[in-house]
Coordinates of C-alpha atoms in Angstrom, one line a residue:
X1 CA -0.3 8.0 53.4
X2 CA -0.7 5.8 50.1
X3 CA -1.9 2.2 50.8
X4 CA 0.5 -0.3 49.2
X5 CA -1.7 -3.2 47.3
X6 CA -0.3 -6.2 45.5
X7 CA -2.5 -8.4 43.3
X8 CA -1.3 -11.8 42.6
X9 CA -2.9 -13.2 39.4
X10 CA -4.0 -10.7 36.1
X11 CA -7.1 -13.2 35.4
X12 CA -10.6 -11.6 35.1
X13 CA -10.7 -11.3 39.1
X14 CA -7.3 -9.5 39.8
X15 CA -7.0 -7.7 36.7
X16 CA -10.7 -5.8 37.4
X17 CA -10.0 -5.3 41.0
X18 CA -6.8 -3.8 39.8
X19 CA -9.3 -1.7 37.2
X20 CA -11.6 -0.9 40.0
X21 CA -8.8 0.1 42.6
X22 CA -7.7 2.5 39.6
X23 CA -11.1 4.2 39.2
X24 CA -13.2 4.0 42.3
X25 CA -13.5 7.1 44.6
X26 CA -10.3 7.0 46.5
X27 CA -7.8 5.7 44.0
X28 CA -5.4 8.5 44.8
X29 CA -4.8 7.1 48.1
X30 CA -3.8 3.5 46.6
X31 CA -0.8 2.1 44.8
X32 CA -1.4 -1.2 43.3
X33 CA 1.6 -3.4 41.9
X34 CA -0.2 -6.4 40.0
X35 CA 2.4 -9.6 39.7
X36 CA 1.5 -12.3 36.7
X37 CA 3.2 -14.7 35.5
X38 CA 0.7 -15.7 33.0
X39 CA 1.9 -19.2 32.5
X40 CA -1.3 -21.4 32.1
X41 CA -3.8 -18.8 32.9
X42 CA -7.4 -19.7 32.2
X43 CA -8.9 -16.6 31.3
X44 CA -6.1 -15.3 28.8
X45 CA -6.6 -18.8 27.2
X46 CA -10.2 -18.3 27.2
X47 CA -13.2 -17.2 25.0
X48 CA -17.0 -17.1 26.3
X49 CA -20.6 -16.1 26.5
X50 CA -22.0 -14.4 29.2
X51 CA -25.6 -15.0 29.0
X52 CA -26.0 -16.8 32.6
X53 CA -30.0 -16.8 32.7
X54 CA -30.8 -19.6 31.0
X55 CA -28.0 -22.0 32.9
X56 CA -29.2 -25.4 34.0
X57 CA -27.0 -24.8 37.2
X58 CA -29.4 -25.0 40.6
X59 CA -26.6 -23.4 42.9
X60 CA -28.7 -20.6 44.2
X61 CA -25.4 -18.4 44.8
X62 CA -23.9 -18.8 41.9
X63 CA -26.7 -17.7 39.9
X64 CA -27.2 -14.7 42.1
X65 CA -23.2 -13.8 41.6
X66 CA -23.3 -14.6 37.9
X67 CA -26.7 -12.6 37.6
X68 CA -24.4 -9.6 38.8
X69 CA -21.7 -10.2 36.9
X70 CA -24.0 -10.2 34.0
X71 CA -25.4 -6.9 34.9
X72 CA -21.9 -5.5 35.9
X73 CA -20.7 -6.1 32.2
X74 CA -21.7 -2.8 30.2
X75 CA -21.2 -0.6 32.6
X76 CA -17.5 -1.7 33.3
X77 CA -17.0 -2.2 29.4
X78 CA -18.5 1.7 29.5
X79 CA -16.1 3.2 32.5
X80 CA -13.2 1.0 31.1
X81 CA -13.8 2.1 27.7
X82 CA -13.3 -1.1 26.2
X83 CA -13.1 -2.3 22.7
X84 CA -16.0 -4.9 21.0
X85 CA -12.7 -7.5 20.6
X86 CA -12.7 -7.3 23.8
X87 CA -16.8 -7.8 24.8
X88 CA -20.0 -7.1 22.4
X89 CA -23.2 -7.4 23.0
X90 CA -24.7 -9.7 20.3
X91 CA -27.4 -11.4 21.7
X92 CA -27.0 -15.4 22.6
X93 CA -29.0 -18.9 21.0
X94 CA -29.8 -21.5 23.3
X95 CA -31.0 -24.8 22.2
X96 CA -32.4 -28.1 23.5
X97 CA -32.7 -31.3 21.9
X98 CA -36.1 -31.9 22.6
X99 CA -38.5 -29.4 21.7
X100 CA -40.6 -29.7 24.2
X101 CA -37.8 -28.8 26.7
X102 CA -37.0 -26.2 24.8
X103 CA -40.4 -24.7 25.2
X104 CA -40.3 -25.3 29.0
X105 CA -37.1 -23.6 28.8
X106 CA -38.9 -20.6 27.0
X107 CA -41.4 -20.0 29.4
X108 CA -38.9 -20.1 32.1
X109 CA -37.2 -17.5 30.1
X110 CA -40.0 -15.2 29.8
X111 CA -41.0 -15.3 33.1
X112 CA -37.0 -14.2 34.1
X113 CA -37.4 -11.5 31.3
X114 CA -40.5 -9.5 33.3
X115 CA -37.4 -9.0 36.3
X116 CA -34.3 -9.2 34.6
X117 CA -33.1 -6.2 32.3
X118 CA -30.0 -7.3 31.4
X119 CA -31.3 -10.5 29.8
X120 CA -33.2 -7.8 27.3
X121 CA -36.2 -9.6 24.8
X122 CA -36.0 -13.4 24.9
X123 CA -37.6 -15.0 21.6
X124 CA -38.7 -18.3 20.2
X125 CA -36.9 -19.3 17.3
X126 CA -37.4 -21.6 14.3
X127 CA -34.5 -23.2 12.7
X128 CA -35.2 -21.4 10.2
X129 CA -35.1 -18.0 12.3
X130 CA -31.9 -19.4 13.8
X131 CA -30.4 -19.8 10.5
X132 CA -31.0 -16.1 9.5
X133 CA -29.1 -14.9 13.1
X134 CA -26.4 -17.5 12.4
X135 CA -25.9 -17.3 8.6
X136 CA -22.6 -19.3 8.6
X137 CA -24.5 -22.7 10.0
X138 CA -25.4 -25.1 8.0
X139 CA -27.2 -27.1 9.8
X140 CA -29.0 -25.1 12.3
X141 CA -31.8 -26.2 15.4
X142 CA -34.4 -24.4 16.8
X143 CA -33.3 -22.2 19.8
X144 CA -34.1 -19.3 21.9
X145 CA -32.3 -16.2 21.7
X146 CA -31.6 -13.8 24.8
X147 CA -30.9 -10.7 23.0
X148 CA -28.7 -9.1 26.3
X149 CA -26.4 -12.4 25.8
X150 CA -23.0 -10.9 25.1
X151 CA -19.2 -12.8 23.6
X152 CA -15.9 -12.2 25.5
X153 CA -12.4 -12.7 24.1
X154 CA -10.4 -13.1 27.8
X155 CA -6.8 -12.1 26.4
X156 CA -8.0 -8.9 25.1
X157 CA -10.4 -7.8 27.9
X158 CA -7.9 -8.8 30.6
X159 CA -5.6 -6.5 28.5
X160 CA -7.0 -3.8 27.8
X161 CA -8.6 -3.8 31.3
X162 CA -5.0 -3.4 32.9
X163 CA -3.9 -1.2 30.4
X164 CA -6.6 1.3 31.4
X165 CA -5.3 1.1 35.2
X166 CA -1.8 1.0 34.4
X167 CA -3.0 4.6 32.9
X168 CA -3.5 5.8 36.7
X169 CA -2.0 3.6 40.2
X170 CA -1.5 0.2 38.7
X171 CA 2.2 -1.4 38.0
X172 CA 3.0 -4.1 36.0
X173 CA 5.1 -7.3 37.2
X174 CA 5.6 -10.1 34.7
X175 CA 7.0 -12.4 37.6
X176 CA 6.3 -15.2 39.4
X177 CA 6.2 -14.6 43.2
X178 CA 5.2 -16.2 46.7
X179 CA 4.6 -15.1 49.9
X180 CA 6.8 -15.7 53.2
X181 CA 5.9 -17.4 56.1
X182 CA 5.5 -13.7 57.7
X183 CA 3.1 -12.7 55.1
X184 CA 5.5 -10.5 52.6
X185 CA 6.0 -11.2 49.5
X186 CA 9.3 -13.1 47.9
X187 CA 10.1 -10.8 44.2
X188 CA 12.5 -10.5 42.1
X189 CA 13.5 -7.2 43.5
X190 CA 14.0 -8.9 47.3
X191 CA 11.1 -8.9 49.9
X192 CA 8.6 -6.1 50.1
X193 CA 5.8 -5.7 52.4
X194 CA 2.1 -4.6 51.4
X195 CA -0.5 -3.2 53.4
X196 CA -3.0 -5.6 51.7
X197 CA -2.8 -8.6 49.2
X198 CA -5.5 -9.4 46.6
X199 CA -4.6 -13.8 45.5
X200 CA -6.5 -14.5 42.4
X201 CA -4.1 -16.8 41.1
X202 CA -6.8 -19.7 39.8
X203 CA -5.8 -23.0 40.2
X204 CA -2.3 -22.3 41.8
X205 CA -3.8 -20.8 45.0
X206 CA -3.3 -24.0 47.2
X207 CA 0.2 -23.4 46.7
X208 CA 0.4 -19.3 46.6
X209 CA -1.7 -20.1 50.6
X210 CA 0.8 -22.9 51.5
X211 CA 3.2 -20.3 53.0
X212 CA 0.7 -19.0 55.5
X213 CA -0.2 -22.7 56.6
X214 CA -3.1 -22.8 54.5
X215 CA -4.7 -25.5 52.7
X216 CA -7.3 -24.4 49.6
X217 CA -9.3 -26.6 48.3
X218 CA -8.7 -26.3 44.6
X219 CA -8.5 -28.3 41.6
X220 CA -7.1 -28.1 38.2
X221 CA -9.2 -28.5 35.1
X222 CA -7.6 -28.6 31.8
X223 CA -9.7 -26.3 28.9
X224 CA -8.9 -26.3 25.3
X225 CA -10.1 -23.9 22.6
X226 CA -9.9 -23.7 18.9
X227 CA -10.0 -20.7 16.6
X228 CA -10.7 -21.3 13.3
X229 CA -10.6 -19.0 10.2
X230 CA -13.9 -19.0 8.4
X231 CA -14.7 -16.6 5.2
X232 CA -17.8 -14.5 6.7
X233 CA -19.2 -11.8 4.4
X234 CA -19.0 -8.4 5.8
X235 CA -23.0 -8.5 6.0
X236 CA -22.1 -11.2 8.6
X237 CA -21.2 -8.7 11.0
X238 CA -22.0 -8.7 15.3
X239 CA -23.4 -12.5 14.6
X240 CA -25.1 -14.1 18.0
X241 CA -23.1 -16.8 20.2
X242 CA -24.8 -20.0 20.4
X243 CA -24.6 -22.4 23.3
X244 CA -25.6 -25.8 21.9
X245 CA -27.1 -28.6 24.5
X246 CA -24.3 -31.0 25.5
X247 CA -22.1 -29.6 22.8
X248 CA -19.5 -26.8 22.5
X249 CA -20.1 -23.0 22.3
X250 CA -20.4 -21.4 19.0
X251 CA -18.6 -17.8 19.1
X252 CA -17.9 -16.1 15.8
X253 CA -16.5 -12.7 16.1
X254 CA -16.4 -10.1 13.3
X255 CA -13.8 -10.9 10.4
X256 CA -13.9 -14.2 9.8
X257 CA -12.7 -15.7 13.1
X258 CA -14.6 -18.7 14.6
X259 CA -14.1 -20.2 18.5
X260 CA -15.2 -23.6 19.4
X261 CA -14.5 -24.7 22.8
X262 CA -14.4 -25.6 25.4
X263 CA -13.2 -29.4 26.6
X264 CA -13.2 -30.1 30.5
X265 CA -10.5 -32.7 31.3
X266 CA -10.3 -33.4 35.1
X267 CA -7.2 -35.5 34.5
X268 CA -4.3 -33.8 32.9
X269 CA -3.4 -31.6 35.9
X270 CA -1.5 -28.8 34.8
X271 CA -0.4 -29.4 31.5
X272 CA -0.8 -27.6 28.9
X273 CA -0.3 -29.4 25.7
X274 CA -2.7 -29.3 23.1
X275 CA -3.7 -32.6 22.3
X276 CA -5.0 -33.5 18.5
X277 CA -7.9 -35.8 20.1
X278 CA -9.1 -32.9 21.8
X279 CA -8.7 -30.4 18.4
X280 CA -10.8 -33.5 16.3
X281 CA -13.2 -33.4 19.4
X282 CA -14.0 -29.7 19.0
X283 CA -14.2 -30.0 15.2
X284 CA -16.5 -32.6 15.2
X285 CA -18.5 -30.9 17.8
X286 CA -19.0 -27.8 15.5
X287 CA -19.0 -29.8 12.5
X288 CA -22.9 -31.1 13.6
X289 CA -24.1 -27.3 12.9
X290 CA -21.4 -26.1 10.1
X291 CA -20.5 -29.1 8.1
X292 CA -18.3 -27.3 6.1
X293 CA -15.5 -26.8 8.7
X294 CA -12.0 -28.7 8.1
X295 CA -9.1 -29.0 10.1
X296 CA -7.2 -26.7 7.4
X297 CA -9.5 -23.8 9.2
X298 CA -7.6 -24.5 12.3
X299 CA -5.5 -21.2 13.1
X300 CA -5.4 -22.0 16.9
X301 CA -5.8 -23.8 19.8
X302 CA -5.7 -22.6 23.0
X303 CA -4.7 -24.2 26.2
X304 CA -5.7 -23.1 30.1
X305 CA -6.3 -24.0 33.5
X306 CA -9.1 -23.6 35.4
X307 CA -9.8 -24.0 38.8
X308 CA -12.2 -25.9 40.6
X309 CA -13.7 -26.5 44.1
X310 CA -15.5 -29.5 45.8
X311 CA -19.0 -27.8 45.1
X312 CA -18.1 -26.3 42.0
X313 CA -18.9 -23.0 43.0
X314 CA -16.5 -19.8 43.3
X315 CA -15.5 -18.2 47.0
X316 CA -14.5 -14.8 47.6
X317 CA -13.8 -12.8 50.7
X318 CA -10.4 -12.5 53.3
X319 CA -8.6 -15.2 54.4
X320 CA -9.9 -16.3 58.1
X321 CA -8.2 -14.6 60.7
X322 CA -6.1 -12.5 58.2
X323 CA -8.4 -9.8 56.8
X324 CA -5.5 -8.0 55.1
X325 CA -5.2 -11.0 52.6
X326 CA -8.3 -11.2 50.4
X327 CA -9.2 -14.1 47.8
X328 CA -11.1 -15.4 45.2
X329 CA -10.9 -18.5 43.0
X330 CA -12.5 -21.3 42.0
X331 CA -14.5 -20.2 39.1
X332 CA -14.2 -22.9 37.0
X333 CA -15.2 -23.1 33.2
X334 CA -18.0 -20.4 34.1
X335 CA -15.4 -18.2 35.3
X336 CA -16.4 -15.2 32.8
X337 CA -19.2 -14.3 34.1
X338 CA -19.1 -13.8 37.8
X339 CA -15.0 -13.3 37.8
X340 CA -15.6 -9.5 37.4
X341 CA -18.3 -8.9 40.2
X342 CA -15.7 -11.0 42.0
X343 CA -13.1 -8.5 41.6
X344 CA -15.2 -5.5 41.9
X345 CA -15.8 -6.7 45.4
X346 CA -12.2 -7.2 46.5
X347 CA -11.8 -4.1 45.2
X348 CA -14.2 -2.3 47.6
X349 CA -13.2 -4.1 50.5
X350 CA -9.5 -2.6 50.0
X351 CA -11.1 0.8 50.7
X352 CA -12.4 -0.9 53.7
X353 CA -16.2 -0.2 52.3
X354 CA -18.1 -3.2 54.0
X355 CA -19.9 -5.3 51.1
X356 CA -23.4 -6.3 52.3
X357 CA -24.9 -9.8 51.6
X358 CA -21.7 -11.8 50.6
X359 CA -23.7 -14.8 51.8
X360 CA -26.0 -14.1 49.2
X361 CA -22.9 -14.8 46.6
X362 CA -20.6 -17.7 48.5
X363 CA -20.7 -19.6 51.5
X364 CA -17.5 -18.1 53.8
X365 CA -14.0 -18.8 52.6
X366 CA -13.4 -21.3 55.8
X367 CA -15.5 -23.7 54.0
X368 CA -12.6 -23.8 51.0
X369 CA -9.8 -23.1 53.2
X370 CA -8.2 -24.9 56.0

């Protein structure tokens, strides 16, 4: 008998459990309808670094999940056979404004590099040194560069990611839905019943839980984004990200397009207006390394919605008491990074494969749910 699974939510957690339920051993034995609205969501609105090593973040589990996630990376980009919009591996600067924290931070780094792989070979840089990696500064610090550091356009890897499983047991829904009180779910096509329910719907899962007398402990987060169009030679190819100290991300991707972002505004709620303070903001930001940007380069600004708990760290696992609903959430603007492992999880515990050490990557989803 085929297992009916619905996925609420085609971020980076439900659109790669719906990936893995579409390739993992046992697929043929699983249908998987995926319902997004996409209205507001974070990761399509998103674009990142993954390059967790070198975080100042002390949360002991979220390093361990975002480690993993890290890791995960290639080889899903491999068995998804994604595109280098989507992800590429170009290595990632890190700088510090004091040099001698940034040596600190390089010896930390090289001690990491001896047991961590995936970071690959971690080197000091001059400004100078950083100016040849990043030819289209003008201004450029000293930094250290993590050569495993990767860039990831959300949009496109969500996409393509669900395009790949849509190949094999996934449908498609582009519909806003909610479940009963009974635990179905309310479509557009009448209530339907599934065997087991994947909610990765971000910010919004307080209400998508309300239904079953839950309360989750979620916040919004308003992020904006700007892309700019910058005239890179074609020698300016696979450039590194940079992740400036108290400053916005640097992400150039090949042919001339530039992302600065992103902001972190607690107080907006959902909205999702772009706000001209918030473009300047960005602008300035990148203007301090490139002081040839102008607001003319401005081809976009995207606008999402993050979600965020109490001790800013992501859950995962079933709801309590109802192990046929699974979640995961709360991400916030890190979400990138451990969002796939996330998924991959939920993904094997719909084949009822029992994941070992979830402790090691979340504290248990009664301490974010009521």
């Amino acid at each position: 008998m085929v297992k009916q699974v619905a996925i609420i939510g085609g971020g980076i957690v439900g659109a790669t459990a719906a990936f893995y339920l579409s390739f993992l051993q046992g697929n043929e034995n699983i249908h998987v309808t995926l319902f997004d609205e996409g209205t507001g969501q974070a990761t399509k609105a998103a674009a990142g670094i993954i390059s967790p090593w070198l975080s100042k973040r002390r949360n002991k589990r979220w390093y361990a999940l975002a480690k993993r996630g890290a890791e995960l990376y290639p080889t899903l980009v491999h068995d998804a056979q994604l595109s280098t919009q989507a992800y590429q591996q170009t290595g990632t600067i890190v700088t510090r404004k004091n040099h001698d924290d940034l040596l600190a931070l390089y010896h930390e780094a090289k001690i990491k590099e001896q047991h961590t792989s995936a970071m690959g070979q971690v080197e000091l840089l001059s400004a100078e040194a950083v100016k040849r990696r990043l030819p289209l500064l003008t201004d450029a610090p000293e930094g250290i560069f993590v050569s495993g550091g990767a860039r990831i356009d959300g949009g496109h890897f969500v996409s393509e990611l669900l395009k790949r499983a849509s190949d094999n047991n996934l449908l498609i829904k582009h519909e806003r839905v909610s479940l009963t009180q009974n635990g179905d779910l309310h479509t557009s096509e009448g209530q339907k019943h599934f065997d087991t329910v994947i909610i990765a719907t971000g910010a919004w899962m307080h209400e998508s839980l309300q239904p079953l007398g839950l309360n989750v402990k979620v916040r919004p987060q308003k992020g904006q984004l700007i892309d700019l169009t910058v005239k890179m030679p074609h020698k300016w190819q696979n450039m590194p990200v940079m992740m400036p100290e108290g400053s916005s991300d640097i992400i150039p991707f090949n042919g001339g397009k530039l992302v600065i972002g992103a902001t972190h505004e607690n107080d907006e709620g959902f909205d999702l207006s772009p706000q001209p303070a918030a473009k300047q903001q960005l602008l300035d930001n990148a203007s301090v390394f490139i002081n040839t940007l102008t607001a003319a380069q401005v081809s976009d600004m995207r606008v999402g919605t993050r979600a965020y708990t109490e001790d800013f760290a992501p859950f995962f696992g079933a709801v309590p008491a109802q192990p046929n609903y699974l979640i995961g959430g709360g991400l916030g603007s890190s979400g990138l990074t451990p969002g796939p492992m996330i998924g991959y999880f939920l993904a094997q515990a719909v084949f009822g494969r029992e994941i070992t050490h979830w402790q090691d990557y979340t504290l248990p989803v009664s301490q974010y749910v009521d």
